[in-house]
mmCIF file of C-alpha atoms in Angstrom:
data_model
loop_
_atom_site.group_PDB
_atom_site.id
_atom_site.type_symbol
_atom_site.label_atom_id
_atom_site.label_comp_id
_atom_site.label_asym_id
_atom_site.label_seq_id
_atom_site.Cartn_x
_atom_site.Cartn_y
_atom_site.Cartn_z
ATOM 1 C CA UNK A 921 89.743 90.566 88.960
ATOM 2 C CA UNK A 922 87.755 90.750 92.101
ATOM 3 C CA UNK A 923 87.032 94.237 94.072
ATOM 4 C CA UNK A 924 89.858 95.120 95.473
ATOM 5 C CA UNK A 925 92.842 93.665 94.023
ATOM 6 C CA UNK A 926 96.491 94.605 94.183
ATOM 7 C CA UNK A 927 97.400 94.721 90.728
ATOM 8 C CA UNK A 928 101.744 94.815 89.479
ATOM 9 C CA UNK A 929 102.628 95.466 86.821
ATOM 10 C CA UNK A 930 106.543 94.228 86.295
ATOM 11 C CA UNK A 931 107.635 95.571 82.773
ATOM 12 C CA UNK A 932 110.394 95.430 80.378
ATOM 13 C CA UNK A 933 110.098 99.079 78.675
ATOM 14 C CA UNK A 934 107.757 102.019 78.655
ATOM 15 C CA UNK A 935 105.120 101.650 76.672
ATOM 16 C CA UNK A 936 103.625 98.521 78.051
ATOM 17 C CA UNK A 937 102.165 100.073 80.909
ATOM 18 C CA UNK A 938 99.782 101.241 78.110
ATOM 19 C CA UNK A 939 100.137 97.964 76.922
ATOM 20 C CA UNK A 940 98.153 96.297 80.093
ATOM 21 C CA UNK A 941 96.998 99.590 80.159
ATOM 22 C CA UNK A 942 93.102 98.585 80.152
ATOM 23 C CA UNK A 943 93.529 96.197 82.947
ATOM 24 C CA UNK A 944 95.427 98.143 85.148
ATOM 25 C CA UNK A 945 92.300 100.724 84.577
ATOM 26 C CA UNK A 946 89.676 98.301 85.296
ATOM 27 C CA UNK A 947 91.366 97.387 87.997
ATOM 28 C CA UNK A 948 90.875 100.855 89.738
ATOM 29 C CA UNK A 949 87.117 101.439 89.057
ATOM 30 C CA UNK A 950 87.063 97.797 90.663
ATOM 31 C CA UNK A 951 88.609 99.381 93.339
ATOM 32 C CA UNK A 952 91.375 98.230 93.317
ATOM 33 C CA UNK A 953 95.564 99.344 93.554
ATOM 34 C CA UNK A 954 97.260 99.107 90.442
ATOM 35 C CA UNK A 955 101.115 99.371 90.411
ATOM 36 C CA UNK A 956 103.450 99.323 87.538
ATOM 37 C CA UNK A 957 107.245 99.192 87.992
ATOM 38 C CA UNK A 958 109.361 99.365 84.491
ATOM 39 C CA UNK A 959 113.117 98.067 84.487
ATOM 40 C CA UNK A 960 114.644 99.765 81.239
ATOM 41 C CA UNK A 961 113.387 103.571 80.055
ATOM 42 C CA UNK A 962 114.786 106.863 79.176
ATOM 43 C CA UNK A 963 114.707 109.242 81.535
ATOM 44 C CA UNK A 964 113.783 111.899 78.958
ATOM 45 C CA UNK A 965 111.201 109.276 78.409
ATOM 46 C CA UNK A 966 109.939 108.509 82.682
ATOM 47 C CA UNK A 967 107.907 111.795 82.776
ATOM 48 C CA UNK A 968 105.468 110.193 79.629
ATOM 49 C CA UNK A 969 105.208 107.358 81.113
ATOM 50 C CA UNK A 970 103.806 108.487 84.324
ATOM 51 C CA UNK A 971 102.055 110.640 82.525
ATOM 52 C CA UNK A 972 100.645 107.676 80.494
ATOM 53 C CA UNK A 973 99.887 106.076 84.032
ATOM 54 C CA UNK A 974 98.385 108.542 85.839
ATOM 55 C CA UNK A 975 95.817 108.688 82.684
ATOM 56 C CA UNK A 976 95.268 105.222 83.618
ATOM 57 C CA UNK A 977 94.929 105.354 87.351
ATOM 58 C CA UNK A 978 97.752 103.263 88.269
ATOM 59 C CA UNK A 979 98.721 104.338 91.755
ATOM 60 C CA UNK A 980 102.447 104.417 91.467
ATOM 61 C CA UNK A 981 105.071 103.980 89.344
ATOM 62 C CA UNK A 982 108.606 102.913 89.391
ATOM 63 C CA UNK A 983 111.727 103.434 87.271
ATOM 64 C CA UNK A 984 114.706 100.908 88.626
ATOM 65 C CA UNK A 985 116.977 101.923 85.825
ATOM 66 C CA UNK A 986 118.430 98.671 84.372
ATOM 67 C CA UNK A 987 121.223 99.623 81.712
ATOM 68 C CA UNK A 988 120.439 98.456 77.762
ATOM 69 C CA UNK A 989 121.912 95.148 76.821
ATOM 70 C CA UNK A 990 123.653 94.709 81.103
ATOM 71 C CA UNK A 991 120.507 92.642 82.937
ATOM 72 C CA UNK A 992 121.615 90.167 83.998
ATOM 73 C CA UNK A 993 120.715 87.541 86.802
ATOM 74 C CA UNK A 994 123.086 88.952 89.289
ATOM 75 C CA UNK A 995 122.148 89.021 92.906
ATOM 76 C CA UNK A 996 121.856 93.397 93.163
ATOM 77 C CA UNK A 997 119.685 92.841 89.964
ATOM 78 C CA UNK A 998 117.685 90.461 91.587
ATOM 79 C CA UNK A 999 117.191 92.629 95.073
ATOM 80 C CA UNK A 1000 115.638 95.377 92.865
ATOM 81 C CA UNK A 1001 112.150 93.415 91.493
ATOM 82 C CA UNK A 1002 112.157 91.155 94.941
ATOM 83 C CA UNK A 1003 111.566 94.804 96.715
ATOM 84 C CA UNK A 1004 108.707 96.152 95.252
ATOM 85 C CA UNK A 1005 107.083 93.079 95.045
ATOM 86 C CA UNK A 1006 108.064 92.680 98.611
ATOM 87 C CA UNK A 1007 106.841 96.472 99.029
ATOM 88 C CA UNK A 1008 103.599 96.221 96.838
ATOM 89 C CA UNK A 1009 102.888 92.940 98.023
ATOM 90 C CA UNK A 1010 100.443 92.901 94.962
ATOM 91 C CA UNK A 1011 97.525 89.986 94.089
ATOM 92 C CA UNK A 1012 98.792 89.523 90.955
ATOM 93 C CA UNK A 1013 101.384 90.707 88.849
ATOM 94 C CA UNK A 1014 100.924 91.431 85.107
ATOM 95 C CA UNK A 1015 104.483 90.420 83.412
ATOM 96 C CA UNK A 1016 106.128 89.768 79.710
ATOM 97 C CA UNK A 1017 105.179 86.660 78.211
ATOM 98 C CA UNK A 1018 107.910 83.915 78.287
ATOM 99 C CA UNK A 1019 107.322 82.686 74.879
ATOM 100 C CA UNK A 1020 106.957 86.187 73.511
ATOM 101 C CA UNK A 1021 110.118 86.734 74.933
ATOM 102 C CA UNK A 1022 112.447 84.459 73.188
ATOM 103 C CA UNK A 1023 111.100 85.831 69.388
ATOM 104 C CA UNK A 1024 111.068 89.190 70.322
ATOM 105 C CA UNK A 1025 114.045 90.381 68.903
ATOM 106 C CA UNK A 1026 113.788 93.632 71.723
ATOM 107 C CA UNK A 1027 117.708 93.417 73.489
ATOM 108 C CA UNK A 1028 117.138 92.604 77.467
ATOM 109 C CA UNK A 1029 114.477 90.726 76.429
ATOM 110 C CA UNK A 1030 115.396 87.262 77.545
ATOM 111 C CA UNK A 1031 117.404 87.751 80.313
ATOM 112 C CA UNK A 1032 114.598 89.874 81.710
ATOM 113 C CA UNK A 1033 112.178 87.409 81.756
ATOM 114 C CA UNK A 1034 114.752 85.040 83.172
ATOM 115 C CA UNK A 1035 115.579 87.907 86.198
ATOM 116 C CA UNK A 1036 111.754 88.500 86.733
ATOM 117 C CA UNK A 1037 110.048 84.886 87.082
ATOM 118 C CA UNK A 1038 113.355 83.746 89.920
ATOM 119 C CA UNK A 1039 112.580 87.066 91.316
ATOM 120 C CA UNK A 1040 109.303 87.091 91.710
ATOM 121 C CA UNK A 1041 110.098 83.444 93.099
ATOM 122 C CA UNK A 1042 112.454 84.314 95.616
ATOM 123 C CA UNK A 1043 110.265 87.736 96.467
ATOM 124 C CA UNK A 1044 108.178 84.569 98.129
ATOM 125 C CA UNK A 1045 111.391 82.921 100.540
ATOM 126 C CA UNK A 1046 113.603 84.294 102.633
ATOM 127 C CA UNK A 1047 116.048 85.515 100.868
ATOM 128 C CA UNK A 1048 117.855 88.857 101.616
ATOM 129 C CA UNK A 1049 115.923 89.568 104.038
ATOM 130 C CA UNK A 1050 118.615 91.002 105.536
ATOM 131 C CA UNK A 1051 119.797 93.207 102.981
ATOM 132 C CA UNK A 1052 116.355 94.344 101.812
ATOM 133 C CA UNK A 1053 114.620 95.134 106.236
ATOM 134 C CA UNK A 1054 111.217 95.389 107.196
ATOM 135 C CA UNK A 1055 110.613 93.332 103.923
ATOM 136 C CA UNK A 1056 108.693 90.320 104.688
ATOM 137 C CA UNK A 1057 108.347 87.342 101.629
ATOM 138 C CA UNK A 1058 105.598 87.407 100.064
ATOM 139 C CA UNK A 1059 104.054 84.945 98.869
ATOM 140 C CA UNK A 1060 103.363 84.095 94.854
ATOM 141 C CA UNK A 1061 100.690 85.682 93.619
ATOM 142 C CA UNK A 1062 98.501 84.983 90.115
ATOM 143 C CA UNK A 1063 100.965 85.264 87.841
ATOM 144 C CA UNK A 1064 99.131 87.072 84.036
ATOM 145 C CA UNK A 1065 101.360 87.188 80.877
ATOM 146 C CA UNK A 1066 100.716 90.089 78.406
ATOM 147 C CA UNK A 1067 100.823 90.186 74.700
ATOM 148 C CA UNK A 1068 100.844 86.461 74.993
ATOM 149 C CA UNK A 1069 101.335 84.505 71.603
ATOM 150 C CA UNK A 1070 98.696 82.009 72.967
ATOM 151 C CA UNK A 1071 96.008 83.498 75.740
ATOM 152 C CA UNK A 1072 93.871 81.841 77.929
ATOM 153 C CA UNK A 1073 91.972 84.578 78.755
ATOM 154 C CA UNK A 1074 90.759 87.957 77.899
ATOM 155 C CA UNK A 1075 89.981 91.021 79.644
ATOM 156 C CA UNK A 1076 86.987 93.447 78.648
ATOM 157 C CA UNK A 1077 88.100 96.536 77.966
ATOM 158 C CA UNK A 1078 85.467 98.950 76.204
ATOM 159 C CA UNK A 1079 84.888 101.094 79.386
ATOM 160 C CA UNK A 1080 88.474 102.715 79.732
ATOM 161 C CA UNK A 1081 89.208 102.387 75.912
ATOM 162 C CA UNK A 1082 89.014 106.154 75.602
ATOM 163 C CA UNK A 1083 91.096 105.895 78.140
ATOM 164 C CA UNK A 1084 94.089 103.994 77.292
ATOM 165 C CA UNK A 1085 94.116 106.432 74.026
ATOM 166 C CA UNK A 1086 94.086 109.396 75.925
ATOM 167 C CA UNK A 1087 97.352 107.644 77.597
ATOM 168 C CA UNK A 1088 98.791 106.351 74.405
ATOM 169 C CA UNK A 1089 99.233 109.864 73.643
ATOM 170 C CA UNK A 1090 101.034 111.132 76.105
ATOM 171 C CA UNK A 1091 104.062 108.802 75.001
ATOM 172 C CA UNK A 1092 106.029 111.352 72.331
ATOM 173 C CA UNK A 1093 108.941 109.624 72.022
ATOM 174 C CA UNK A 1094 107.434 106.210 71.562
ATOM 175 C CA UNK A 1095 105.277 107.743 69.130
ATOM 176 C CA UNK A 1096 107.905 109.146 66.878
ATOM 177 C CA UNK A 1097 110.270 106.234 67.231
ATOM 178 C CA UNK A 1098 107.371 103.914 65.889
ATOM 179 C CA UNK A 1099 106.309 106.991 63.304
ATOM 180 C CA UNK A 1100 110.019 106.732 61.830
ATOM 181 C CA UNK A 1101 109.374 102.746 62.142
ATOM 182 C CA UNK A 1102 106.637 103.227 59.979
ATOM 183 C CA UNK A 1103 107.987 104.719 57.332
ATOM 184 C CA UNK A 1104 111.079 102.610 56.606
ATOM 185 C CA UNK A 1105 109.502 99.670 57.079
ATOM 186 C CA UNK A 1106 105.870 100.566 54.537
ATOM 187 C CA UNK A 1107 105.469 101.249 51.711
ATOM 188 C CA UNK A 1108 103.592 104.813 50.569
ATOM 189 C CA UNK A 1109 100.341 102.567 49.330
ATOM 190 C CA UNK A 1110 100.313 100.533 53.005
ATOM 191 C CA UNK A 1111 100.739 103.229 54.949
ATOM 192 C CA UNK A 1112 97.868 104.821 53.011
ATOM 193 C CA UNK A 1113 95.395 101.916 52.673
ATOM 194 C CA UNK A 1114 96.040 101.362 56.665
ATOM 195 C CA UNK A 1115 95.214 105.370 57.461
ATOM 196 C CA UNK A 1116 94.472 107.627 54.303
ATOM 197 C CA UNK A 1117 95.860 110.914 54.170
ATOM 198 C CA UNK A 1118 99.363 109.036 56.081
ATOM 199 C CA UNK A 1119 101.327 110.839 53.769
ATOM 200 C CA UNK A 1120 100.325 114.299 54.586
ATOM 201 C CA UNK A 1121 101.377 114.233 58.076
ATOM 202 C CA UNK A 1122 103.781 116.668 58.630
ATOM 203 C CA UNK A 1123 105.646 114.974 61.495
ATOM 204 C CA UNK A 1124 106.310 111.402 62.353
ATOM 205 C CA UNK A 1125 105.180 111.843 65.840
ATOM 206 C CA UNK A 1126 101.593 111.657 63.632
ATOM 207 C CA UNK A 1127 102.776 108.978 61.635
ATOM 208 C CA UNK A 1128 103.666 106.886 64.897
ATOM 209 C CA UNK A 1129 100.069 108.471 66.445
ATOM 210 C CA UNK A 1130 98.216 106.878 62.805
ATOM 211 C CA UNK A 1131 99.428 103.563 62.838
ATOM 212 C CA UNK A 1132 99.639 103.335 66.822
ATOM 213 C CA UNK A 1133 96.080 103.681 66.392
ATOM 214 C CA UNK A 1134 95.094 101.106 63.854
ATOM 215 C CA UNK A 1135 96.951 98.827 65.041
ATOM 216 C CA UNK A 1136 95.527 99.280 68.307
ATOM 217 C CA UNK A 1137 91.713 99.158 67.581
ATOM 218 C CA UNK A 1138 92.591 95.789 64.979
ATOM 219 C CA UNK A 1139 94.281 94.133 68.116
ATOM 220 C CA UNK A 1140 91.802 94.544 70.694
ATOM 221 C CA UNK A 1141 89.049 94.272 68.262
ATOM 222 C CA UNK A 1142 90.350 90.882 67.283
ATOM 223 C CA UNK A 1143 90.512 89.453 70.899
ATOM 224 C CA UNK A 1144 87.044 91.745 71.869
ATOM 225 C CA UNK A 1145 84.958 90.745 68.889
ATOM 226 C CA UNK A 1146 86.389 89.053 66.693
ATOM 227 C CA UNK A 1147 86.352 84.795 67.157
ATOM 228 C CA UNK A 1148 83.213 84.886 68.110
ATOM 229 C CA UNK A 1149 83.992 87.172 71.023
ATOM 230 C CA UNK A 1150 82.349 89.323 73.720
ATOM 231 C CA UNK A 1151 83.507 92.225 74.104
ATOM 232 C CA UNK A 1152 84.096 95.613 71.605
ATOM 233 C CA UNK A 1153 88.053 95.632 72.833
ATOM 234 C CA UNK A 1154 89.566 93.767 74.886
ATOM 235 C CA UNK A 1155 93.185 92.379 76.351
ATOM 236 C CA UNK A 1156 94.335 89.140 75.561
ATOM 237 C CA UNK A 1157 96.618 87.333 78.919
ATOM 238 C CA UNK A 1158 98.245 84.076 79.410
ATOM 239 C CA UNK A 1159 97.396 83.041 83.163
ATOM 240 C CA UNK A 1160 100.112 81.371 84.873
ATOM 241 C CA UNK A 1161 99.033 77.758 85.373
ATOM 242 C CA UNK A 1162 95.492 76.514 85.866
ATOM 243 C CA UNK A 1163 92.879 77.843 86.586
ATOM 244 C CA UNK A 1164 91.528 76.998 90.346
ATOM 245 C CA UNK A 1165 87.414 76.716 90.435
ATOM 246 C CA UNK A 1166 85.190 75.475 93.206
ATOM 247 C CA UNK A 1167 82.702 75.102 89.600
ATOM 248 C CA UNK A 1168 82.822 75.308 86.492
ATOM 249 C CA UNK A 1169 82.211 79.877 85.471
ATOM 250 C CA UNK A 1170 80.324 80.688 82.557
#
């Protein structure tokens, strides 16, 4: 990304701020401004997500306070997201991958994806101008989809890897939930193979963090150094549409 970019992350769940936190942090290091807005995040978890965003250098994180199981395509729902886009006026939007959302069994992912894309499109048109006074239409920016099934872009996050890991450390509720999930899903031998000493960890929080460390490193090394990559750690994205270049680049 060029210097001075405004990047807006439109997320469904709070942990996604950290999942694309490398790109957000790198943008800040390059002199840009990174913002985040989350659709679904429990009130008790919001301070933790704010702390994670702060570690990453995100300038502002907002919570749209949608309700679980009720995400829809109503005009009011669209206006919530359009308001954020027109306020921030981003050059780049990062959001969830449409293809991924269809296969993910997390609730609300599918309606959220349609709502996000509709809102991005409407944000550039003369829609709801009277209801959002002072907020002019903002042209559709470049869109990158996070954690895609079929990436066409990787971002070198080696420089901010430790920062991303520290941001993950702040998500205590998520880590406790993950610890419970991993202990139920994995048999004891598999858990020990992934993280030697897993059975001796005393809390679900510790167990969740232990497995996330293994998963995080595996995923980011795979997209970074493995498969003939160039970077130690990388985040994968899929850019919407073609890359428009004046000439070929390396």
